[in-house]
């Protein structure tokens, strides 16, 4: 089912790209096969293993006037040389497409396949290979249309999006025995619909006004979890100079998250299925995890001194406390861009992942090897208008519980001559909501957070060779009782050279993570690979 959804996303981009190719000839489709040999060394425990890999993938890019998009997908089969390490199937892929179907009617779609750590308290491998603990395979796909038109002086925009997320059960998490058990995310289906009517300042009155409304629903498989919300809101925008405007808004919203209880084999011991997930008691009443129902408001300032720079900041009252949000974008040139986002929302893992995916650019840097780009951190672009985005805040841990997500992300990307480089940093805080009346579910009131940073650099040495490097650091603070913070850091470098349709690469990496009560776990990895592009 998941692979069909991902392939459907691939097919959508390919069909859109094919139509665009017939009209403009601006689409490139490059399928390939690749073989590789990998060496993984556990430097702390003096253990080394090797495995071979056979991969098949495709890269698609469209840059036409009506269709902009890119897809990079890779399926890899790993064959271990050690009987203690099983063979493995891995999917990595990212797809983003934006298509103008007709006047005013557009389509946005995307898909993701990656692997990420599951339990925020557990191991934090740097670049995920075989035999790694606390790792889940993740799939996500979304898509939907939007329509924009005018009704007299007012602009009208309506949109709808649906998406699906699936997470496989993680490998051994590395958590000491006796620790409270967290849930294993299964899947979720979400829908979002919205409409907005806006009048610009000066068209009807000196100030502008916007009236908007929205609805959001998600149903998750684990414990029949549900997220349901709707809102209406009005905003005004008052220019005070050619470059500065004041804004304020007030709205009414209702958000409710809930789930059912698990079955119990004995008092305090919830029943688990064969995958280790809770077995839902379908006869149990739906229990409220979080609810808000009332008025919220905020005020702020918007600064746009020129077409390249835009910044806005808002402060108000929402979710029962002070709320801060903001956004800044700066396009220094065609190939240099910066973006920063301060966010605050009540959401779920599936919703946050699909939102983060939709905010990624339709043209991104896709690395030649499977180590330096696994699509579970920062993704960079070569365009100054869309510098990229980070998914670290989503993947700090995976949970079915709803939560309040607050934090900041900042991304910079630049292309100068033959060099491309970028950086991403961020801070994420989440307060988890789970019914405190449900035995065996231990997430209520837990507040976890993370800090992360990543640097990327690529240099084209000649027409047929290039080199790149990545450096990253992550810190995870679980927030649960008796669980200290977890550090993860490392670096990779890769050299590639082309011989016609054959591309060879050599990659090396050094990584470490610190778990409470354990020595720092150091590991090194090396890979040589050859790819044939059709």
Short mmCIF file of C-alpha atoms in Angstrom, two decimals:
data_model
loop_
_atom_site.label_atom_id
_atom_site.label_comp_id
_atom_site.label_asym_id
_atom_site.label_seq_id
_atom_site.Cartn_x
_atom_site.Cartn_y
_atom_site.Cartn_z
CA UNK A 1 0.00 0.00 0.00
CA UNK A 2 2.71 2.48 1.00
CA UNK A 3 4.89 1.72 -1.98
CA UNK A 4 1.91 2.18 -4.28
CA UNK A 5 1.25 5.60 -2.73
CA UNK A 6 4.89 6.60 -3.17
CA UNK A 7 4.93 5.32 -6.73
CA UNK A 8 1.72 7.26 -7.32
CA UNK A 9 3.52 10.42 -6.27
CA UNK A 10 6.36 9.50 -8.62
CA UNK A 11 3.91 8.87 -11.43
CA UNK A 12 2.17 12.24 -10.87
CA UNK A 13 5.45 14.07 -11.26
CA UNK A 14 6.45 11.99 -14.26
CA UNK A 15 3.10 12.58 -16.01
CA UNK A 16 3.20 16.30 -15.27
CA UNK A 17 6.79 16.41 -16.44
CA UNK A 18 5.96 14.48 -19.62
CA UNK A 19 3.18 16.91 -20.50
CA UNK A 20 5.53 19.80 -19.86
CA UNK A 21 8.22 18.13 -21.96
CA UNK A 22 5.87 17.89 -24.90
CA UNK A 23 5.11 21.59 -24.59
CA UNK A 24 8.48 23.04 -23.58
CA UNK A 25 11.12 20.32 -23.53
CA UNK A 26 12.29 21.19 -20.01
CA UNK A 27 12.08 17.85 -18.24
CA UNK A 28 14.88 15.42 -17.43
CA UNK A 29 14.31 11.80 -16.37
CA UNK A 30 17.37 9.79 -15.31
CA UNK A 31 16.87 6.22 -14.09
CA UNK A 32 19.91 4.37 -12.76
CA UNK A 33 21.22 1.23 -11.12
CA UNK A 34 24.07 1.17 -8.62
CA UNK A 35 26.27 -1.33 -6.85
CA UNK A 36 28.30 -0.55 -3.75
CA UNK A 37 30.44 -1.96 -1.01
CA UNK A 38 30.20 -0.61 2.55
CA UNK A 39 32.39 -0.96 5.62
CA UNK A 40 30.94 -0.02 9.03
CA UNK A 41 33.21 0.03 12.08
CA UNK A 42 32.02 0.30 15.68
CA UNK A 43 35.04 2.08 17.14
CA UNK A 44 33.78 1.91 20.73
CA UNK A 45 33.16 -1.83 20.84
CA UNK A 46 35.85 -2.81 18.30
CA UNK A 47 33.43 -4.44 15.88
CA UNK A 48 33.44 -4.24 12.08
CA UNK A 49 30.94 -5.42 9.49
CA UNK A 50 30.64 -5.15 5.73
CA UNK A 51 27.78 -5.42 3.31
CA UNK A 52 27.11 -5.04 -0.40
CA UNK A 53 24.29 -3.00 -1.87
CA UNK A 54 22.32 -3.11 -5.08
CA UNK A 55 20.17 -0.06 -5.76
CA UNK A 56 17.78 1.21 -8.41
CA UNK A 57 16.52 4.76 -8.59
CA UNK A 58 15.29 7.63 -10.69
CA UNK A 59 15.84 11.38 -10.74
CA UNK A 60 13.21 13.57 -12.39
CA UNK A 61 13.29 17.35 -12.75
CA UNK A 62 10.91 19.76 -14.48
CA UNK A 63 11.48 23.52 -14.72
CA UNK A 64 8.79 24.62 -17.15
CA UNK A 65 6.55 27.64 -16.81
CA UNK A 66 3.51 25.57 -15.81
CA UNK A 67 5.15 22.65 -14.01
CA UNK A 68 7.98 22.92 -11.48
CA UNK A 69 9.07 19.86 -9.61
CA UNK A 70 11.71 17.34 -8.73
CA UNK A 71 11.79 13.73 -7.63
CA UNK A 72 14.70 11.68 -6.33
CA UNK A 73 13.83 8.11 -5.36
CA UNK A 74 16.10 5.18 -4.50
CA UNK A 75 15.38 1.57 -3.53
CA UNK A 76 18.33 -0.28 -2.05
CA UNK A 77 18.77 -3.95 -1.19
CA UNK A 78 21.57 -4.66 1.23
CA UNK A 79 23.35 -8.02 1.45
CA UNK A 80 25.28 -8.55 4.66
CA UNK A 81 28.51 -10.53 4.85
CA UNK A 82 27.91 -11.26 8.53
CA UNK A 83 25.36 -13.88 9.62
CA UNK A 84 24.58 -11.81 12.73
CA UNK A 85 23.29 -8.94 10.59
CA UNK A 86 20.24 -9.55 8.45
CA UNK A 87 19.71 -8.36 4.89
CA UNK A 88 17.82 -5.09 4.58
CA UNK A 89 15.50 -3.21 2.21
CA UNK A 90 15.70 0.58 2.30
CA UNK A 91 13.67 3.28 0.56
CA UNK A 92 14.86 6.88 0.30
CA UNK A 93 13.03 9.46 -1.75
CA UNK A 94 11.70 12.99 -1.94
CA UNK A 95 9.22 14.42 -4.43
CA UNK A 96 7.84 17.96 -4.73
CA UNK A 97 5.75 19.27 -7.60
CA UNK A 98 3.73 22.42 -8.26
CA UNK A 99 1.60 22.50 -11.40
CA UNK A 100 -0.54 25.24 -12.91
CA UNK A 101 -3.46 23.25 -14.33
CA UNK A 102 -5.57 26.15 -15.57
CA UNK A 103 -6.07 29.82 -14.93
CA UNK A 104 -6.30 30.18 -11.15
CA UNK A 105 -6.21 26.40 -10.58
CA UNK A 106 -3.01 24.80 -9.30
CA UNK A 107 -1.92 21.49 -7.78
CA UNK A 108 0.63 20.85 -5.04
CA UNK A 109 1.88 17.35 -4.25
CA UNK A 110 4.78 15.61 -2.62
CA UNK A 111 6.09 12.37 -1.20
CA UNK A 112 8.79 11.24 1.20
CA UNK A 113 10.49 7.95 2.05
CA UNK A 114 13.19 7.98 4.70
CA UNK A 115 14.37 6.45 7.97
CA UNK A 116 14.63 8.28 11.28
CA UNK A 117 15.06 7.65 15.00
CA UNK A 118 11.86 6.70 16.80
CA UNK A 119 12.21 7.12 20.59
CA UNK A 120 13.66 10.47 21.70
CA UNK A 121 15.27 8.75 24.72
CA UNK A 122 17.05 6.12 22.61
CA UNK A 123 20.09 5.77 20.39
CA UNK A 124 20.80 8.50 17.83
CA UNK A 125 22.84 7.04 14.93
CA UNK A 126 24.44 9.68 12.72
CA UNK A 127 23.89 8.31 9.23
CA UNK A 128 21.61 5.28 9.25
CA UNK A 129 22.99 2.03 7.81
CA UNK A 130 22.43 -1.62 8.75
CA UNK A 131 22.11 -2.94 12.28
CA UNK A 132 21.24 0.52 13.66
CA UNK A 133 18.97 0.69 16.69
CA UNK A 134 15.99 2.98 17.33
CA UNK A 135 15.24 3.42 13.62
CA UNK A 136 11.92 3.37 11.73
CA UNK A 137 11.16 3.43 8.01
CA UNK A 138 8.78 6.32 7.24
CA UNK A 139 6.58 7.11 4.25
CA UNK A 140 4.44 10.19 3.62
CA UNK A 141 2.48 11.46 0.65
CA UNK A 142 0.15 14.43 0.20
CA UNK A 143 -1.54 16.42 -2.53
CA UNK A 144 -4.38 18.75 -3.31
CA UNK A 145 -5.66 21.62 -5.45
CA UNK A 146 -6.04 25.32 -4.78
CA UNK A 147 -8.05 27.89 -6.68
CA UNK A 148 -7.57 31.66 -6.74
CA UNK A 149 -9.91 34.19 -8.32
CA UNK A 150 -11.29 37.72 -7.85
CA UNK A 151 -14.72 38.94 -6.87
CA UNK A 152 -14.66 42.66 -7.57
CA UNK A 153 -11.88 44.20 -5.45
CA UNK A 154 -11.56 41.07 -3.32
CA UNK A 155 -9.27 38.13 -3.97
CA UNK A 156 -10.59 34.67 -3.09
CA UNK A 157 -8.40 31.62 -2.45
CA UNK A 158 -9.68 28.12 -1.61
CA UNK A 159 -7.60 25.00 -1.04
CA UNK A 160 -7.84 21.35 -0.05
CA UNK A 161 -5.12 18.85 0.83
CA UNK A 162 -5.17 15.19 1.81
CA UNK A 163 -2.24 13.14 2.98
CA UNK A 164 -1.20 9.76 4.37
CA UNK A 165 1.69 8.84 6.68
CA UNK A 166 2.98 5.37 7.54
CA UNK A 167 5.69 4.42 10.05
CA UNK A 168 7.18 0.93 10.42
CA UNK A 169 7.86 -0.47 13.90
CA UNK A 170 11.31 0.66 15.06
CA UNK A 171 14.31 -1.54 15.67
CA UNK A 172 15.48 -2.06 19.27
CA UNK A 173 15.49 1.42 20.83
CA UNK A 174 18.40 0.96 23.24
CA UNK A 175 16.29 2.09 26.22
CA UNK A 176 17.22 0.38 29.52
CA UNK A 177 14.79 -2.24 30.80
CA UNK A 178 12.10 -0.97 33.13
CA UNK A 179 11.76 2.40 31.39
CA UNK A 180 8.19 3.59 30.69
CA UNK A 181 6.98 2.29 27.36
CA UNK A 182 6.03 4.76 24.63
CA UNK A 183 3.68 4.04 21.75
CA UNK A 184 4.66 2.84 18.26
CA UNK A 185 3.20 5.07 15.58
CA UNK A 186 1.25 3.21 12.90
CA UNK A 187 -0.39 5.38 10.25
CA UNK A 188 -2.66 8.39 9.77
CA UNK A 189 -4.84 9.99 7.12
CA UNK A 190 -5.32 13.76 7.27
CA UNK A 191 -7.34 16.40 5.46
CA UNK A 192 -7.08 20.19 5.45
CA UNK A 193 -9.44 22.67 3.79
CA UNK A 194 -9.43 26.44 3.87
CA UNK A 195 -10.82 29.57 2.24
CA UNK A 196 -9.80 33.23 2.48
CA UNK A 197 -11.26 36.48 1.10
CA UNK A 198 -8.94 39.49 1.14
CA UNK A 199 -8.97 43.14 0.13
CA UNK A 200 -5.66 44.97 -0.23
CA UNK A 201 -5.01 48.36 1.41
CA UNK A 202 -6.21 51.18 -0.83
CA UNK A 203 -8.63 49.12 -2.93
CA UNK A 204 -11.68 49.80 -0.77
CA UNK A 205 -10.32 51.55 2.31
CA UNK A 206 -6.91 52.76 3.57
CA UNK A 207 -6.50 49.47 5.41
CA UNK A 208 -6.66 45.94 4.08
CA UNK A 209 -8.81 43.15 5.49
CA UNK A 210 -8.91 39.36 5.32
CA UNK A 211 -11.61 36.94 6.40
CA UNK A 212 -10.58 33.27 6.51
CA UNK A 213 -11.80 29.91 7.73
CA UNK A 214 -10.41 26.41 7.89
CA UNK A 215 -11.08 22.79 8.85
CA UNK A 216 -8.63 20.02 9.70
CA UNK A 217 -9.12 16.34 10.50
CA UNK A 218 -6.74 13.45 11.03
CA UNK A 219 -7.45 9.83 11.96
CA UNK A 220 -4.58 7.65 13.21
CA UNK A 221 -4.40 3.88 13.52
CA UNK A 222 -2.82 3.61 17.00
CA UNK A 223 -5.58 3.67 19.66
CA UNK A 224 -7.97 5.16 17.09
CA UNK A 225 -6.44 8.62 17.72
CA UNK A 226 -8.24 11.60 16.23
CA UNK A 227 -7.49 15.29 15.65
CA UNK A 228 -10.40 17.57 14.70
CA UNK A 229 -10.39 21.36 14.40
CA UNK A 230 -12.06 24.28 12.71
CA UNK A 231 -11.54 28.02 12.89
CA UNK A 232 -12.69 31.41 11.57
CA UNK A 233 -10.57 34.54 11.70
CA UNK A 234 -10.47 38.18 10.65
CA UNK A 235 -7.32 40.28 10.05
CA UNK A 236 -6.57 43.90 9.23
CA UNK A 237 -3.41 45.39 7.70
CA UNK A 238 -2.66 49.09 8.17
CA UNK A 239 0.33 50.62 6.30
CA UNK A 240 2.21 53.24 8.31
CA UNK A 241 4.95 53.88 5.71
CA UNK A 242 5.87 52.58 2.24
CA UNK A 243 7.78 49.74 3.92
CA UNK A 244 6.07 49.08 7.27
CA UNK A 245 2.55 47.97 8.16
CA UNK A 246 0.80 47.06 11.39
CA UNK A 247 -1.44 44.01 11.52
CA UNK A 248 -3.89 42.52 13.99
CA UNK A 249 -6.29 39.62 13.98
CA UNK A 250 -8.89 37.86 16.08
CA UNK A 251 -10.45 34.46 15.58
CA UNK A 252 -12.45 31.65 17.07
CA UNK A 253 -11.24 28.07 16.99
CA UNK A 254 -12.11 24.67 18.37
CA UNK A 255 -9.51 21.90 18.56
CA UNK A 256 -10.09 18.48 20.04
CA UNK A 257 -7.74 15.50 20.12
CA UNK A 258 -8.83 12.14 21.52
CA UNK A 259 -8.14 8.42 21.55
CA UNK A 260 -9.52 5.18 22.92
CA UNK A 261 -8.07 2.96 25.64
CA UNK A 262 -6.01 -0.16 24.99
CA UNK A 263 -7.14 -3.62 25.96
CA UNK A 264 -5.49 -4.97 29.10
CA UNK A 265 -4.13 -8.46 29.73
CA UNK A 266 -3.97 -7.63 33.45
CA UNK A 267 -4.37 -4.42 35.53
CA UNK A 268 -1.87 -1.84 34.27
CA UNK A 269 -0.57 -4.10 31.45
CA UNK A 270 -1.90 -3.05 28.03
CA UNK A 271 -2.22 -5.74 25.37
CA UNK A 272 0.16 -5.55 22.39
CA UNK A 273 -0.21 -6.92 18.87
CA UNK A 274 2.45 -8.85 16.97
CA UNK A 275 4.20 -5.61 15.96
CA UNK A 276 4.32 -4.31 19.55
CA UNK A 277 1.58 -1.71 19.14
CA UNK A 278 -1.30 -1.23 21.58
CA UNK A 279 -4.44 -3.23 20.84
CA UNK A 280 -7.38 -0.80 20.83
CA UNK A 281 -10.42 -1.49 22.98
CA UNK A 282 -13.11 -0.58 20.45
CA UNK A 283 -15.77 -0.55 23.19
CA UNK A 284 -13.98 2.01 25.33
CA UNK A 285 -15.25 5.60 25.30
CA UNK A 286 -13.29 8.20 23.40
CA UNK A 287 -11.06 10.04 25.88
CA UNK A 288 -10.08 13.67 25.38
CA UNK A 289 -6.35 14.35 25.26
CA UNK A 290 -6.54 18.08 24.44
CA UNK A 291 -9.35 20.57 23.89
CA UNK A 292 -9.51 24.29 23.28
CA UNK A 293 -12.64 26.19 22.37
CA UNK A 294 -12.63 29.95 22.29
CA UNK A 295 -11.26 33.24 21.02
CA UNK A 296 -7.61 33.83 20.14
CA UNK A 297 -5.90 36.99 18.92
CA UNK A 298 -2.57 38.52 17.97
CA UNK A 299 -0.94 41.70 16.66
CA UNK A 300 2.26 42.34 14.79
CA UNK A 301 4.34 44.29 12.33
CA UNK A 302 5.23 43.63 8.68
CA UNK A 303 8.43 45.03 7.13
CA UNK A 304 9.10 44.89 3.38
CA UNK A 305 11.81 47.40 2.44
CA UNK A 306 12.26 45.87 -1.03
CA UNK A 307 11.26 42.88 -3.15
CA UNK A 308 14.10 40.76 -1.79
CA UNK A 309 13.49 41.16 1.93
CA UNK A 310 10.31 40.44 3.87
CA UNK A 311 9.87 40.06 7.62
CA UNK A 312 6.94 39.87 10.00
CA UNK A 313 6.47 39.15 13.70
CA UNK A 314 3.32 38.46 15.74
CA UNK A 315 2.53 38.09 19.43
CA UNK A 316 -0.82 37.19 20.94
CA UNK A 317 -2.86 34.83 23.08
CA UNK A 318 -3.52 31.29 21.87
CA UNK A 319 -3.74 27.78 23.34
CA UNK A 320 -4.15 29.30 26.80
CA UNK A 321 -0.85 31.21 26.87
CA UNK A 322 1.26 33.79 25.04
CA UNK A 323 2.06 32.78 21.46
CA UNK A 324 4.89 34.05 19.23
CA UNK A 325 5.12 33.53 15.46
CA UNK A 326 7.18 35.12 12.71
CA UNK A 327 8.66 34.71 9.26
CA UNK A 328 11.62 36.23 7.43
CA UNK A 329 12.84 35.65 3.88
CA UNK A 330 15.78 37.29 2.14
CA UNK A 331 16.84 36.67 -1.45
CA UNK A 332 20.26 38.26 -1.77
CA UNK A 333 20.54 37.16 -5.41
CA UNK A 334 19.20 34.55 -7.80
CA UNK A 335 21.30 31.87 -6.11
CA UNK A 336 21.57 33.11 -2.51
CA UNK A 337 18.66 32.92 -0.10
CA UNK A 338 17.79 32.85 3.60
CA UNK A 339 14.58 31.93 5.42
CA UNK A 340 13.62 31.78 9.11
CA UNK A 341 10.35 30.69 10.66
CA UNK A 342 9.07 30.98 14.24
CA UNK A 343 6.09 28.66 14.72
CA UNK A 344 3.53 27.71 17.36
CA UNK A 345 0.72 25.21 16.75
CA UNK A 346 -1.16 22.26 18.22
CA UNK A 347 -0.56 19.41 15.81
CA UNK A 348 0.40 15.74 15.36
CA UNK A 349 3.38 13.92 13.89
CA UNK A 350 1.57 13.18 10.63
CA UNK A 351 0.33 16.74 10.20
CA UNK A 352 3.69 18.31 11.06
CA UNK A 353 5.52 15.99 8.65
CA UNK A 354 3.17 16.74 5.76
CA UNK A 355 3.32 20.48 6.49
CA UNK A 356 7.12 20.40 6.59
CA UNK A 357 7.17 18.47 3.34
CA UNK A 358 4.87 20.98 1.63
CA UNK A 359 7.20 23.82 2.67
CA UNK A 360 10.22 22.27 0.93
CA UNK A 361 11.31 23.70 -2.45
CA UNK A 362 10.33 22.12 -5.77
CA UNK A 363 14.03 22.14 -6.73
CA UNK A 364 16.46 20.67 -4.21
CA UNK A 365 20.00 19.33 -4.06
CA UNK A 366 20.10 15.55 -4.42
CA UNK A 367 23.40 13.97 -3.39
CA UNK A 368 25.02 11.14 -5.37
CA UNK A 369 25.45 8.78 -2.43
CA UNK A 370 23.03 7.38 0.14
CA UNK A 371 24.91 8.81 3.14
CA UNK A 372 24.97 12.56 2.68
CA UNK A 373 21.28 12.96 1.85
CA UNK A 374 18.76 10.74 3.60
CA UNK A 375 15.98 13.37 3.61
CA UNK A 376 15.55 13.29 7.39
CA UNK A 377 17.36 16.57 8.16
CA UNK A 378 17.85 19.80 6.22
CA UNK A 379 17.17 19.90 2.47
CA UNK A 380 18.83 22.68 0.49
CA UNK A 381 18.07 24.40 -2.81
CA UNK A 382 20.19 26.26 -5.36
CA UNK A 383 17.54 28.97 -5.77
CA UNK A 384 17.65 32.11 -3.68
CA UNK A 385 13.86 32.40 -3.71
CA UNK A 386 13.46 29.00 -2.01
CA UNK A 387 16.59 28.23 0.06
CA UNK A 388 15.23 25.00 1.57
CA UNK A 389 13.92 23.68 4.85
CA UNK A 390 14.61 21.29 7.74
CA UNK A 391 12.61 18.29 8.97
CA UNK A 392 14.63 17.86 12.18
CA UNK A 393 11.84 19.25 14.35
CA UNK A 394 9.46 16.58 13.03
CA UNK A 395 11.91 13.72 13.42
CA UNK A 396 13.16 14.49 16.92
CA UNK A 397 10.89 11.57 17.89
CA UNK A 398 7.83 9.76 16.56
CA UNK A 399 4.66 9.60 18.64
CA UNK A 400 0.93 9.16 18.10
CA UNK A 401 0.13 11.75 20.78
CA UNK A 402 -0.97 15.24 19.78
CA UNK A 403 1.27 18.05 21.00
CA UNK A 404 1.93 21.76 21.01
CA UNK A 405 4.91 22.43 18.75
CA UNK A 406 6.95 25.60 19.22
CA UNK A 407 10.32 26.52 17.82
CA UNK A 408 12.39 28.23 15.16
CA UNK A 409 14.03 27.06 11.93
CA UNK A 410 16.54 28.97 9.81
CA UNK A 411 18.06 27.92 6.47
CA UNK A 412 20.67 29.56 4.24
CA UNK A 413 21.75 28.32 0.81
CA UNK A 414 24.15 29.85 -1.70
CA UNK A 415 25.74 29.03 -5.05
CA UNK A 416 28.94 30.86 -5.98
CA UNK A 417 30.64 29.79 -9.18
CA UNK A 418 31.40 26.08 -8.87
CA UNK A 419 30.59 25.91 -5.14
CA UNK A 420 27.26 25.36 -3.42
CA UNK A 421 26.87 25.50 0.32
CA UNK A 422 24.14 25.76 2.90
CA UNK A 423 23.35 25.64 6.57
CA UNK A 424 20.36 24.97 8.77
CA UNK A 425 19.80 25.47 12.50
CA UNK A 426 16.78 25.16 14.74
CA UNK A 427 15.18 24.65 18.12
CA UNK A 428 12.03 22.59 18.68
CA UNK A 429 9.91 22.20 21.81
CA UNK A 430 6.88 19.94 22.14
CA UNK A 431 4.41 19.47 24.95
CA UNK A 432 2.67 16.13 24.48
CA UNK A 433 -1.02 15.59 25.16
CA UNK A 434 -2.37 12.16 26.09
CA UNK A 435 -5.33 11.27 28.35
CA UNK A 436 -3.91 10.96 31.87
CA UNK A 437 -6.78 8.59 32.70
CA UNK A 438 -5.59 5.88 30.29
CA UNK A 439 -3.49 3.24 32.04
CA UNK A 440 -0.31 2.16 30.26
CA UNK A 441 -0.02 5.38 28.23
CA UNK A 442 2.68 7.51 29.81
CA UNK A 443 3.02 10.60 27.61
CA UNK A 444 0.69 13.04 29.36
CA UNK A 445 2.42 16.34 30.14
CA UNK A 446 5.84 15.24 28.81
CA UNK A 447 7.71 18.18 27.30
CA UNK A 448 10.63 17.27 25.04
CA UNK A 449 12.88 19.47 22.93
CA UNK A 450 15.84 19.43 20.57
CA UNK A 451 18.51 21.69 19.09
CA UNK A 452 20.07 20.92 15.73
CA UNK A 453 22.50 22.27 13.17
CA UNK A 454 23.80 21.15 9.78
CA UNK A 455 26.31 22.47 7.22
CA UNK A 456 26.55 21.33 3.60
CA UNK A 457 29.21 22.11 0.97
CA UNK A 458 29.68 20.93 -2.63
CA UNK A 459 32.41 21.86 -5.10
CA UNK A 460 32.56 21.01 -8.79
CA UNK A 461 36.24 20.29 -9.39
CA UNK A 462 36.10 19.57 -13.12
CA UNK A 463 33.43 18.83 -15.69
CA UNK A 464 33.42 15.20 -14.53
CA UNK A 465 34.28 15.34 -10.82
CA UNK A 466 33.01 16.89 -7.60
CA UNK A 467 33.46 16.75 -3.84
CA UNK A 468 31.04 17.46 -1.00
CA UNK A 469 30.97 17.46 2.80
CA UNK A 470 28.36 17.50 5.58
CA UNK A 471 28.68 18.32 9.27
CA UNK A 472 25.82 17.96 11.76
CA UNK A 473 25.07 18.09 15.47
CA UNK A 474 21.83 17.28 17.35
CA UNK A 475 20.81 17.43 20.99
CA UNK A 476 17.66 15.74 22.26
CA UNK A 477 16.17 16.36 25.70
CA UNK A 478 13.45 13.73 26.35
CA UNK A 479 11.74 15.53 29.23
CA UNK A 480 10.63 12.24 30.78
CA UNK A 481 11.61 11.49 34.35
CA UNK A 482 15.03 9.84 34.77
CA UNK A 483 16.03 10.44 31.13
CA UNK A 484 18.99 12.71 30.40
CA UNK A 485 19.79 14.42 27.09
CA UNK A 486 21.17 12.62 24.04
CA UNK A 487 23.87 14.07 21.75
CA UNK A 488 24.45 13.04 18.13
CA UNK A 489 27.13 14.53 15.85
CA UNK A 490 29.32 13.64 12.92
CA UNK A 491 30.67 14.47 9.47
CA UNK A 492 30.77 12.90 6.00
CA UNK A 493 32.71 13.61 2.83
CA UNK A 494 32.28 12.22 -0.66
CA UNK A 495 34.18 12.34 -3.95
CA UNK A 496 32.53 11.53 -7.27
CA UNK A 497 33.81 11.12 -10.80
CA UNK A 498 31.93 10.40 -14.03
CA UNK A 499 33.00 8.25 -16.96
CA UNK A 500 30.24 8.82 -19.46
CA UNK A 501 27.12 7.07 -18.14
CA UNK A 502 29.07 5.53 -15.27
CA UNK A 503 29.55 7.55 -12.07
CA UNK A 504 31.82 6.35 -9.30
CA UNK A 505 31.85 7.66 -5.73
CA UNK A 506 33.85 7.18 -2.54
CA UNK A 507 32.35 8.25 0.79
CA UNK A 508 33.65 8.29 4.36
CA UNK A 509 32.03 9.35 7.62
CA UNK A 510 32.69 9.59 11.34
CA UNK A 511 29.81 9.73 13.85
CA UNK A 512 29.09 9.58 17.56
CA UNK A 513 26.15 9.66 19.96
CA UNK A 514 25.96 9.91 23.74
CA UNK A 515 23.35 7.96 25.66
CA UNK A 516 22.85 8.39 29.41
CA UNK A 517 24.88 5.94 31.51
CA UNK A 518 26.85 4.73 28.45
CA UNK A 519 30.19 5.67 26.94
CA UNK A 520 30.15 7.76 23.78
CA UNK A 521 29.41 5.44 20.86
CA UNK A 522 31.81 6.18 17.99
CA UNK A 523 31.46 4.68 14.53
CA UNK A 524 33.09 5.11 11.13
CA UNK A 525 31.74 4.23 7.70
CA UNK A 526 33.17 4.00 4.20
CA UNK A 527 31.57 3.23 0.86
CA UNK A 528 32.67 2.81 -2.75
CA UNK A 529 29.98 2.63 -5.42
CA UNK A 530 29.46 2.69 -9.16
CA UNK A 531 26.28 3.93 -10.82
CA UNK A 532 25.08 3.44 -14.39
CA UNK A 533 22.59 6.06 -15.62
CA UNK A 534 20.29 5.22 -18.53
#
